[in-house]
Short mmCIF file of C-alpha atoms in Angstrom, two decimals:
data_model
loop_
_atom_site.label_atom_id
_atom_site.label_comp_id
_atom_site.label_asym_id
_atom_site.label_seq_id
_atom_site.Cartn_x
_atom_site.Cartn_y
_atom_site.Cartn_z
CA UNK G 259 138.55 118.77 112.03
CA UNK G 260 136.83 115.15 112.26
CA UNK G 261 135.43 115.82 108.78
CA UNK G 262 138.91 115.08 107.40
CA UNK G 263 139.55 111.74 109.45
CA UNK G 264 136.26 110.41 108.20
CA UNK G 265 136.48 107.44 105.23
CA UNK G 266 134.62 107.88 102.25
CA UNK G 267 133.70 111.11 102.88
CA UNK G 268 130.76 110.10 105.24
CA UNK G 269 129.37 112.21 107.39
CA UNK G 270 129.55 112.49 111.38
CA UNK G 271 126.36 110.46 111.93
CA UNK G 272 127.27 107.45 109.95
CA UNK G 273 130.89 107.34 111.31
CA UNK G 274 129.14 106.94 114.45
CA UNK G 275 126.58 103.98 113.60
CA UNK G 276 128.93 102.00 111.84
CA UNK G 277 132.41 102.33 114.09
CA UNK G 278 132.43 100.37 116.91
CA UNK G 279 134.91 102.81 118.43
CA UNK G 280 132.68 105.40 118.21
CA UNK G 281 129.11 103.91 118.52
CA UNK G 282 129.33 105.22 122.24
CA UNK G 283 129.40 108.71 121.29
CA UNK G 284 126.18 108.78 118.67
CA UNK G 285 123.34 110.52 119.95
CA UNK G 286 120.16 108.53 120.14
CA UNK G 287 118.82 111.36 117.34
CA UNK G 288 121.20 109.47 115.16
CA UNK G 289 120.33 106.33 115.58
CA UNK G 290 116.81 106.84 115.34
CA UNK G 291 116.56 106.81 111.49
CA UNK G 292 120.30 105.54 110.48
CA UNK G 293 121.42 107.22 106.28
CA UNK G 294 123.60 106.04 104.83
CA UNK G 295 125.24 108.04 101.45
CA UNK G 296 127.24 105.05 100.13
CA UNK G 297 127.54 101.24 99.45
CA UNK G 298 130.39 101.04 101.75
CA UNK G 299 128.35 102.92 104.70
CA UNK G 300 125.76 100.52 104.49
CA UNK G 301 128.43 97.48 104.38
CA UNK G 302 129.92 98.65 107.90
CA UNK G 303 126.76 99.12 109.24
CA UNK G 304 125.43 95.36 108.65
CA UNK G 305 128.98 94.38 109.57
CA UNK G 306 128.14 95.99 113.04
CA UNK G 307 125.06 95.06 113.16
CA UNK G 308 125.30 91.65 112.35
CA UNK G 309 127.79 90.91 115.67
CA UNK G 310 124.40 90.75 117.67
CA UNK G 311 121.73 87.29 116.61
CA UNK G 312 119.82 89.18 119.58
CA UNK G 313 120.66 92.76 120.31
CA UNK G 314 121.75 92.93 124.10
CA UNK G 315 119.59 95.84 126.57
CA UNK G 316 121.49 98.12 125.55
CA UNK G 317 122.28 97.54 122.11
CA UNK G 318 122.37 100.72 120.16
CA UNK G 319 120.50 98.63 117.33
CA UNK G 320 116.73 98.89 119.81
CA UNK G 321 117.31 102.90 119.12
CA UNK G 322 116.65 102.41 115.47
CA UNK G 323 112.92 103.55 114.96
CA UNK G 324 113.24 104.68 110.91
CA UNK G 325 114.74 101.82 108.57
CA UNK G 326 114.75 103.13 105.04
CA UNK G 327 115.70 100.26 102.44
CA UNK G 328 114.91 101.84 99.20
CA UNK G 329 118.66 102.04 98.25
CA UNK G 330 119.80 98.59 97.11
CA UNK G 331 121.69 97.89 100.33
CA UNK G 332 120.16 94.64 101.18
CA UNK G 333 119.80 95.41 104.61
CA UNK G 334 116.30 93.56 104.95
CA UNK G 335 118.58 90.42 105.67
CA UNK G 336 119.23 91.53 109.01
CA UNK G 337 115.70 93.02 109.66
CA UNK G 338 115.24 91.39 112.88
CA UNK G 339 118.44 93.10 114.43
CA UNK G 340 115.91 95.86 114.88
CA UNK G 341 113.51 94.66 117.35
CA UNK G 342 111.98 98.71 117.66
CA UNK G 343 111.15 100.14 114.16
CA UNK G 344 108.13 101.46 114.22
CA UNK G 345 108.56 102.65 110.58
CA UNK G 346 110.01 100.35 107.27
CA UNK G 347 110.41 101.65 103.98
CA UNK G 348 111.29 98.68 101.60
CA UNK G 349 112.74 98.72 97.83
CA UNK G 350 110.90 98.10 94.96
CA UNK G 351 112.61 94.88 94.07
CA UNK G 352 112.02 91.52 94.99
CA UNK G 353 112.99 91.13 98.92
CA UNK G 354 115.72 88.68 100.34
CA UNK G 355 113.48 88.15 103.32
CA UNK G 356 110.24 85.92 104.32
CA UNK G 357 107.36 87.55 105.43
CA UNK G 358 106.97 84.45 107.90
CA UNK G 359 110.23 85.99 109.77
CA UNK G 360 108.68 89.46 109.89
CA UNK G 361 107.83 90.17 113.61
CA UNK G 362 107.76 94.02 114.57
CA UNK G 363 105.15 94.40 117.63
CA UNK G 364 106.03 98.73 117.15
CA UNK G 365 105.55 98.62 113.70
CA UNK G 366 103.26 101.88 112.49
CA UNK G 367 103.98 102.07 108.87
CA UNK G 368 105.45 100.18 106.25
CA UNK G 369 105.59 100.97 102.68
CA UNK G 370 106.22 99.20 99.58
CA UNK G 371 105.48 96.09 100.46
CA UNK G 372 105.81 93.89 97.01
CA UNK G 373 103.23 91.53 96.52
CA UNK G 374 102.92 88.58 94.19
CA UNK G 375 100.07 86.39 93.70
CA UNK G 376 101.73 83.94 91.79
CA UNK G 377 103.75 83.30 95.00
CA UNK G 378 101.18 83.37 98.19
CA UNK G 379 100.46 87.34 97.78
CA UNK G 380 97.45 87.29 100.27
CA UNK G 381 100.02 84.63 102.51
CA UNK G 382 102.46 87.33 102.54
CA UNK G 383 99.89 90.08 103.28
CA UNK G 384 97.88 88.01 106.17
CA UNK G 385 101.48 87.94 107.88
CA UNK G 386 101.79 91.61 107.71
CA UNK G 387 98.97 91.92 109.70
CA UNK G 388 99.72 89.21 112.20
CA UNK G 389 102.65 90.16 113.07
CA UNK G 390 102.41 94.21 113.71
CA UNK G 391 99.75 94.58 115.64
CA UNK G 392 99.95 98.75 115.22
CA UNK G 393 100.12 98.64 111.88
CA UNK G 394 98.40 102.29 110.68
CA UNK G 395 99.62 102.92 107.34
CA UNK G 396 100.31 99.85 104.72
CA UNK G 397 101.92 101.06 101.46
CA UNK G 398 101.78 97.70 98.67
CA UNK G 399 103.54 97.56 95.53
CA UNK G 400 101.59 94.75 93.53
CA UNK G 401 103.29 93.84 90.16
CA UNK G 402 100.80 90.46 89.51
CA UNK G 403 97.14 90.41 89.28
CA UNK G 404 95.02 88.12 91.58
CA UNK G 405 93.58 84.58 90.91
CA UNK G 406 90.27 85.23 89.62
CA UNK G 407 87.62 85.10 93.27
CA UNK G 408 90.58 84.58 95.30
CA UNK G 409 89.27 86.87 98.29
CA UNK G 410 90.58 84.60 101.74
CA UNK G 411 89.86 85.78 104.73
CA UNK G 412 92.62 88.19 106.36
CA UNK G 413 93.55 88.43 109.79
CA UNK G 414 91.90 91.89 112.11
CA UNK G 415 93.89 94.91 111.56
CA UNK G 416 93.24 97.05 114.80
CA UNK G 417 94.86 99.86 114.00
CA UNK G 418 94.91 100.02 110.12
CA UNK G 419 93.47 103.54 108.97
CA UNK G 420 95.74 104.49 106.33
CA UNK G 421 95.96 102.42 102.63
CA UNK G 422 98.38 102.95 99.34
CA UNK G 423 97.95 100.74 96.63
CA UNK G 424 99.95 100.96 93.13
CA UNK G 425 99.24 98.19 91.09
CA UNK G 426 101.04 97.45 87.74
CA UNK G 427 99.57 93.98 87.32
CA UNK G 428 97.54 94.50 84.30
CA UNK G 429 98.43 94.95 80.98
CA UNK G 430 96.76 97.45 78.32
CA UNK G 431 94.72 95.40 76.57
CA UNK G 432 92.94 93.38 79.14
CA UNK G 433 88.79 94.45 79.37
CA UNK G 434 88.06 96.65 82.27
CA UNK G 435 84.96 94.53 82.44
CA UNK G 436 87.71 91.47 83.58
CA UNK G 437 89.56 94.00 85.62
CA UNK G 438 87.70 95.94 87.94
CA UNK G 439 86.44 92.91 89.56
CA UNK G 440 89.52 91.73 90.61
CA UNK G 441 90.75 95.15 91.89
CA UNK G 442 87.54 95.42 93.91
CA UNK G 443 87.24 91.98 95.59
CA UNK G 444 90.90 92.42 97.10
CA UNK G 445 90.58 95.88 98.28
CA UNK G 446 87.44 95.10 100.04
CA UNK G 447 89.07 91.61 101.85
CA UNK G 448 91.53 94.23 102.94
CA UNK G 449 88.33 97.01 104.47
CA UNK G 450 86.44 94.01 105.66
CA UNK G 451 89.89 93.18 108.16
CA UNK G 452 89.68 96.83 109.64
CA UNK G 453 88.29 97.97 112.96
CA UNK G 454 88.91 101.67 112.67
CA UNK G 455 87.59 103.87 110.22
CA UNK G 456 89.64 104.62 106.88
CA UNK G 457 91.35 108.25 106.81
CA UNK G 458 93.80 107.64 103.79
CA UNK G 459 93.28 105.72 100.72
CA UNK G 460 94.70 105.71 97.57
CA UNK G 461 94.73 103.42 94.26
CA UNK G 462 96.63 104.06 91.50
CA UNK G 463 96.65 101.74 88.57
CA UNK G 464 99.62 101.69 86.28
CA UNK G 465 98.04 100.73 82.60
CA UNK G 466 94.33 102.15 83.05
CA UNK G 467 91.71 101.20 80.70
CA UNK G 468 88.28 102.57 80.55
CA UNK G 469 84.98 101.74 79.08
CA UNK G 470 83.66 101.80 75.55
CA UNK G 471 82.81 105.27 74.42
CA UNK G 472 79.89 103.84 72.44
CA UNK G 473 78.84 101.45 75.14
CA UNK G 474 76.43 102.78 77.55
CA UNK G 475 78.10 103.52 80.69
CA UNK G 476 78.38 100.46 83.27
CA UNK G 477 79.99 101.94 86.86
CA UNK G 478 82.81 99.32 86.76
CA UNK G 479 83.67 101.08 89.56
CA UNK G 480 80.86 101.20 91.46
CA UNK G 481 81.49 98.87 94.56
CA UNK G 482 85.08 100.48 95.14
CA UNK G 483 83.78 103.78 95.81
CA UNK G 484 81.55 102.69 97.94
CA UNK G 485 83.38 102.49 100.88
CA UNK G 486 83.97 103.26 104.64
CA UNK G 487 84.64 106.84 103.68
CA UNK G 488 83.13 108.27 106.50
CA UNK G 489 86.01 109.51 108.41
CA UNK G 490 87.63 109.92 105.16
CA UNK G 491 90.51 112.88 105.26
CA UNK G 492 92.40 112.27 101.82
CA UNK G 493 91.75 110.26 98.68
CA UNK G 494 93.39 109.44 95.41
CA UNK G 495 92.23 107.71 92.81
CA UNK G 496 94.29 107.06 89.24
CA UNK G 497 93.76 105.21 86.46
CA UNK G 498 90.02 104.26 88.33
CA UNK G 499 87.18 105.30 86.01
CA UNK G 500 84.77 107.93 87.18
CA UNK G 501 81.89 107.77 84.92
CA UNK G 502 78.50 109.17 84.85
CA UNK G 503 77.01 106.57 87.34
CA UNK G 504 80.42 106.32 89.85
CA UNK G 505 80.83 109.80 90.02
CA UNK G 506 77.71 111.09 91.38
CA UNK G 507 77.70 108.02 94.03
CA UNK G 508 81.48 108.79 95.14
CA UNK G 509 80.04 111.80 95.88
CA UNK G 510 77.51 111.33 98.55
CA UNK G 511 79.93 108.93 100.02
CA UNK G 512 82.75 111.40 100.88
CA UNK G 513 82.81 113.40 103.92
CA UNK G 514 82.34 117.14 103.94
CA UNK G 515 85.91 117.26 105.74
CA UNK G 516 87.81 115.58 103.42
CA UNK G 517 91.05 117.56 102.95
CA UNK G 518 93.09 116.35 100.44
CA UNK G 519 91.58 115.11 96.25
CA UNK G 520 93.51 113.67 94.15
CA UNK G 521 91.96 112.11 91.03
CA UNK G 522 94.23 111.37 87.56
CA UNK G 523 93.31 109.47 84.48
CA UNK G 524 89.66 109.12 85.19
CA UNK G 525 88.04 109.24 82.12
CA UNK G 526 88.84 107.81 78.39
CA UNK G 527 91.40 110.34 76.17
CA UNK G 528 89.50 112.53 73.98
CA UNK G 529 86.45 112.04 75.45
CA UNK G 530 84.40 115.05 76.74
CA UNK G 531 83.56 115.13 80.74
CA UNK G 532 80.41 116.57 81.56
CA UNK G 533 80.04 119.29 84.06
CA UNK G 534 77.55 118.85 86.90
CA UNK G 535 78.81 116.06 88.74
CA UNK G 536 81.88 117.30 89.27
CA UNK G 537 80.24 120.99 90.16
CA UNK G 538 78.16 118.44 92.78
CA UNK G 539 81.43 116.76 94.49
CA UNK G 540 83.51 120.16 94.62
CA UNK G 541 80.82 122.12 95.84
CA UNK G 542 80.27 119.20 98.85
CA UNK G 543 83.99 119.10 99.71
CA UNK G 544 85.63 122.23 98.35
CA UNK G 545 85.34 124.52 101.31
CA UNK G 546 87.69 121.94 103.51
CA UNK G 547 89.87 120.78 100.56
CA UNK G 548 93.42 122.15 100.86
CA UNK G 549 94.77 119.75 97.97
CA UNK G 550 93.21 119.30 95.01
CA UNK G 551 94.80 117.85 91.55
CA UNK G 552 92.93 116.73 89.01
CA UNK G 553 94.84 115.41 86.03
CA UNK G 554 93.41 113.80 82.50
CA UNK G 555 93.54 114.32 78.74
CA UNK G 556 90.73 116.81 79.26
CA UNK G 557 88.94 118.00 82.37
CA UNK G 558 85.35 119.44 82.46
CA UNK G 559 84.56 122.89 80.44
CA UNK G 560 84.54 125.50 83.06
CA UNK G 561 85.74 123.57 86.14
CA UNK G 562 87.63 126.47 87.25
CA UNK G 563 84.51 128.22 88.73
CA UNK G 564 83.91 125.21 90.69
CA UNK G 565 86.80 125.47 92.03
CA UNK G 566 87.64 129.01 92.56
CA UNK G 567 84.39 129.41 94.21
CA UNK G 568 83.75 126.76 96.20
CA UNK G 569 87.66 126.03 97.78
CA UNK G 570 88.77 128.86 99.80
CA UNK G 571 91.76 127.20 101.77
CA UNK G 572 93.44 125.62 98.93
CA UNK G 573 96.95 125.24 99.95
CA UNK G 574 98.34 122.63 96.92
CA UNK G 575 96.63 122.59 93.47
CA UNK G 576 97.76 120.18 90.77
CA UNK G 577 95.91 120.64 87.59
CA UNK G 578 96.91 119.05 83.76
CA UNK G 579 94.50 119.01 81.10
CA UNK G 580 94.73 119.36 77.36
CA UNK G 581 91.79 122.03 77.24
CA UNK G 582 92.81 124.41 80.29
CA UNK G 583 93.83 127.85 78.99
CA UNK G 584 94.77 131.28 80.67
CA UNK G 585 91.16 132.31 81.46
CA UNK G 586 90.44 128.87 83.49
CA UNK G 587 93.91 129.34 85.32
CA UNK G 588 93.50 133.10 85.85
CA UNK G 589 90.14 132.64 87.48
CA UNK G 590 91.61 130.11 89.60
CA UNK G 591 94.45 132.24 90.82
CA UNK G 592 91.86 135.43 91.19
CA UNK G 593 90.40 133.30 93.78
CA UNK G 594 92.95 131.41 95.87
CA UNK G 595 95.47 133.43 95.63
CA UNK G 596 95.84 134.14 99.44
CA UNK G 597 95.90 130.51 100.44
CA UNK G 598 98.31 128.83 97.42
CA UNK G 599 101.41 128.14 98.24
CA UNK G 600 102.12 125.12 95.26
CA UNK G 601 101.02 125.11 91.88
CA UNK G 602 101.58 123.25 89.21
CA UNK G 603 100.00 123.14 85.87
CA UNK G 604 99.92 121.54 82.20
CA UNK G 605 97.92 123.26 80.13
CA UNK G 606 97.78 125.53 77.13
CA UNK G 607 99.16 128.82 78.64
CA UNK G 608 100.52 132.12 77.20
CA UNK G 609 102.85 134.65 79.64
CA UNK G 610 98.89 136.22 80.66
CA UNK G 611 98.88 133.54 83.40
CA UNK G 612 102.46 134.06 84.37
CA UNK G 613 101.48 137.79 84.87
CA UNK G 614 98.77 137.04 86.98
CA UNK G 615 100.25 134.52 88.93
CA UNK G 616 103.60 137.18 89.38
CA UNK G 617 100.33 140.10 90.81
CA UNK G 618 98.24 137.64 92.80
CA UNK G 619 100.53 134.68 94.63
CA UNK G 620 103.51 134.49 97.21
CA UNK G 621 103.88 130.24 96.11
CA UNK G 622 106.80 128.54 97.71
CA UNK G 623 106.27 125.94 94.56
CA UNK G 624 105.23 127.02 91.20
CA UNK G 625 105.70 124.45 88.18
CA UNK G 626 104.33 125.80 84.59
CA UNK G 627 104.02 123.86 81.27
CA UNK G 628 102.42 125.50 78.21
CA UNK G 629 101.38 123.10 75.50
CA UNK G 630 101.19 126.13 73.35
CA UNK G 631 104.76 126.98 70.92
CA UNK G 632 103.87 130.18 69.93
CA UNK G 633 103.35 131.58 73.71
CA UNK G 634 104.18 135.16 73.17
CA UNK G 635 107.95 136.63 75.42
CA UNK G 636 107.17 137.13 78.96
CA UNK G 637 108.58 140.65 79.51
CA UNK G 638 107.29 141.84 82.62
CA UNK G 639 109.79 141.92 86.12
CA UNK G 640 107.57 139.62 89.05
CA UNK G 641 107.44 142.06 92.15
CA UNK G 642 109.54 141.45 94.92
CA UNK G 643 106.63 140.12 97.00
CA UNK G 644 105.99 137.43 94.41
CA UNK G 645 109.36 135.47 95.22
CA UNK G 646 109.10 136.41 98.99
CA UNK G 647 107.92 132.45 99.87
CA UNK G 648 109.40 130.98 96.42
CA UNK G 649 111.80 128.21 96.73
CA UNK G 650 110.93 126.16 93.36
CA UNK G 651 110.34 127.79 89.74
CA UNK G 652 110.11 125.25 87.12
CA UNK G 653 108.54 126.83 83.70
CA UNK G 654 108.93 124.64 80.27
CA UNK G 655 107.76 126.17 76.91
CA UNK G 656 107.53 130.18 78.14
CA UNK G 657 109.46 132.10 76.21
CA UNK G 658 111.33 133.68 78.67
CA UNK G 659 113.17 137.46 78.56
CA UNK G 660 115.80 139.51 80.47
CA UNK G 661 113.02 141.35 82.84
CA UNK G 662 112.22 137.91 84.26
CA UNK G 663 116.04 136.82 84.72
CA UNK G 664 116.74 140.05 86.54
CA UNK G 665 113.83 139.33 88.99
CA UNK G 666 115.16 135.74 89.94
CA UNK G 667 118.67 137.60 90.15
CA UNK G 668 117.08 140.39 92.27
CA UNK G 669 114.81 138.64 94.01
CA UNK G 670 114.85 134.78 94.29
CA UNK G 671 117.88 134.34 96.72
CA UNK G 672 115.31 131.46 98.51
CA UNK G 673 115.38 129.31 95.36
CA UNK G 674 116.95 125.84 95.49
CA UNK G 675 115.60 124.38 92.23
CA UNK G 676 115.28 126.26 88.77
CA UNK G 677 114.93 124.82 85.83
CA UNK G 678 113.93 126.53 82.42
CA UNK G 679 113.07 124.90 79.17
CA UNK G 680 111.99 127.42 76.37
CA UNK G 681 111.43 128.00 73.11
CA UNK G 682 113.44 131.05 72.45
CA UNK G 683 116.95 131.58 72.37
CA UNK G 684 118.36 133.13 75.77
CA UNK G 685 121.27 135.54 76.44
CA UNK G 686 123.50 132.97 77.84
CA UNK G 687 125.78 135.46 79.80
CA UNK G 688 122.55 136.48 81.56
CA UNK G 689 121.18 132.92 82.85
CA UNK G 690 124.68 132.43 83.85
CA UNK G 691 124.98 135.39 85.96
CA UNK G 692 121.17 134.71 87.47
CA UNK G 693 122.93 130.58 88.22
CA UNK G 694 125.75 131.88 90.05
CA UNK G 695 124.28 134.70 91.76
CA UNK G 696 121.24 132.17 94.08
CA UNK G 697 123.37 131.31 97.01
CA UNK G 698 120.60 128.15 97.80
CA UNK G 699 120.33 126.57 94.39
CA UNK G 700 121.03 123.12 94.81
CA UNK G 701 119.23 122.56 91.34
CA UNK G 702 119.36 123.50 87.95
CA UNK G 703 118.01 122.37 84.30
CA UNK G 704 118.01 124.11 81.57
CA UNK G 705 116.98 122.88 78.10
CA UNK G 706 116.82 125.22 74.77
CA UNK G 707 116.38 123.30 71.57
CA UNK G 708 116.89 126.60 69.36
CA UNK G 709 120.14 127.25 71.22
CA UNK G 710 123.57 127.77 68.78
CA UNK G 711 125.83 125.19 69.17
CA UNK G 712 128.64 127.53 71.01
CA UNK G 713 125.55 128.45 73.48
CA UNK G 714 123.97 125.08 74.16
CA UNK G 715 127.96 123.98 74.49
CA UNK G 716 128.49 126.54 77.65
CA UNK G 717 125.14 126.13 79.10
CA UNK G 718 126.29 122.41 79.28
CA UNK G 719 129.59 123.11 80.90
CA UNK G 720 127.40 125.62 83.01
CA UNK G 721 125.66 122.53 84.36
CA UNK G 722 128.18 120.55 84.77
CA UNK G 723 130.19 122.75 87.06
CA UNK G 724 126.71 123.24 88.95
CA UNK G 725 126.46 119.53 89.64
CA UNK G 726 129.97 119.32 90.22
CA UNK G 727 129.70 121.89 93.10
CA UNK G 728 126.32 120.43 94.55
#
């Protein structure tokens, strides 16, 4: 019944944050991380909020411990009505705040934290750290690169052990010999301002150039990977070139506990990656791993033995390369079945690895792309057992049949995303029946490029009335 007296269709929780009248009755669960689904949510709530310069004892606004800003709302100009966040998750736009005026003694994590360094980025940063004391994790967003040897001093950061950094500063034709020096020197003024050791780091460069191929290889990346990695538990590296000399040192750096891999775009497109080192760094931290996703244009010949052998508790396994095939996926699978529970790869497939993924694995997440068009029909019905876990099937360039449909029909009633993009034409009526027929699906794409026009015109209206009733 108070569903229908609520404006805009908002739900009980925000009726509660943002009317006075009402503000009595929210639970403190509520308050602790405030949503808000609309414009006009968000309005009511800084219209409330902003009654209170400094929120009285009991002010409802000192229950707030989540603030997440990533919709446009500008609520950061009332940041300091919220005197007890311990967590801030800002939008990736410029901010219409100072960092001066930032002052949360319970702050824990904050992420996306834009930085400029045409306007005072390390300023802006050294505040951070001033002024939230328990600061662990520190997500930055840097969109400008650095004054060349601009490394100042940065204030102690006690509690710092966890470190995101996406930087889209460069642009694609700058040297990596001018580049990598700047990435390095402000990463390590940041690790020379910890006390603790590192647990979480990750770099990912936006516009990643590497070395060149007829140079003899230099380690422009040298000095980043060596790092505090001691106490190391997860560690991501994109667009950061691994080469022959990097590689092999990252290696006896990293723990033998590390947990979670994650290394994209390491080497130049084209360009054959050699073997042993990366037979040395699975072998040392495979047998904790649980992640592991290694993505570039092509990844070493035979890697999958160094994996399936030497990572027993995989959990999550991310792999995209332009010279995978069925035998290095099937190998994998053969292996770790028993522990996967997401998958996702990019590689040149036929239905053979969807047949041995359907017989070995019980995923909750499975994500397929073949690079090959003439994959041959996938006939065969998965067994019940496969979808027993599976709540996200994504497949794009499988040339999916009837058998499979009636399994997802049968079977899949835990699915809340499905989306199919193939190269054959499908029995409409069927995939329509399968759509309607998962009671979870919150989700669905479907894309057929060989689809008749009366076809692709009701698979449309199909999805339309799907998103219509999500």
């Amino acid at each position: 019944m108070v569903m229908h007296l609520l404006p805009d269709n908002q739900d009980v929780a925000n009726c509660c944050l943002v009317n006075t009248a009402w503000s009595k009755v929210a639970n403190p669960v509520l308050w602790r991380r405030p949503k808000f689904n609309s414009f006009s949510a968000a309005k009511a709530f800084l219209e409330f909020a902003k009654k209170y310069q400094e929120p009285p004892p009991d002010s409802k606004l000192r229950l707030v411990r989540i603030l997440d800003l990533r919709r446009s709302y500008s609520l950061e100009k009332l940041l300091d009505r919220f005197p007890n966040i311990q967590c801030l998750y800002l939008p990736r736009r410029p901010l219409n705040f100072s960092y001066e005026t930032l002052h949360f003694p319970q702050l824990k994590k904050i992420r996306n934290v834009r930085l400029d360094f045409e306007d005072c980025g390390y300023s802006q940063l050294s505040h951070i750290f001033r002024q939230c004391p328990l600061l662990e994790e520190l997500s930055v967003d840097i969109k400008e690169k650095p004054n060349q040897g601009l490394t100042l001093p940065l204030p102690i950061a006690s509690r710092l052990t966890s470190l995101s950094i996406t930087w889209d500063g460069f642009e694609y034709w700058e040297r990596i010999e001018e580049r990598a020096p700047l990435i390095i020197d402000f990463i390590r003024a940041i690790l020379k301002a910890l006390v603790l050791p590192m647990k979480h780091f990750s770099l990912k460069l936006e516009h990643p150039v590497y070395s060149d191929p007829n140079q003899p290889e230099k380690g422009h990346f040298l000095q980043l990977v060596d790092g505090p990695w001691s106490e190391l538990r997860s560690l991501e590296l994109d667009g950061v070139e691994l080469d022959a000399l990097t590689l092999p040192h990252l290696t006896q750096v990293l723990p033998t506990d590390l947990t979670s891999l994650k290394l994209a775009q390491f080497y130049p497109p084209k360009q054959p990656v050699s073997l042993a080192p990366w037979e040395q760094l699975i072998a040392k931290c495979g047998k904790s791993l649980t992640s592991l996703y290694l993505i570039n244009d092509q990844l070493p010949e035979h890697i999958e033995r160094a994996i399936g052998d030497s990572c027993p508790q995989l959990r999550n396994l991310i792999l995209m390369g332009s010279n995978l095939n069925d035998h290095c996926v099937s190998y994998i699978i053969e292996k770790a079945a028993k522990s996967l529970e997401y998958m996702e790869i990019e590689a040149v497939l036929t239905s053979r690895t969807l047949e041995t993924i359907f017989h070995y694995c019980q995923l909750k997440v499975l994500n397929l792309e073949s690079f090959d068009p003439d994959t041959r029909p996938t006939y065969t019905m998965p067994p019940k057992e496969f979808f027993s876990q599976l709540e996200n099937l994504s497949l794009y360039g499988f040339r999916v049949q009837t058998p499979l449909l009636e399994g997802i029909l049968q079977y899949g009633k835990r699915i809340t995303k499905l989306v199919i993009k193939d190269h054959e034409t499908l029995e409409v009526s069927k995939l329509k029946t399968v759509v309607e027929g998962l009671p979870r699906l919150k989700e669905f794409e479907f894309c057929q490029p060989l689809l008749h026009l009366d076809g692709r015109t009701e698979i449309m209206d199909l999805m339309e009335q799907f998103s219509n009733q999500t």
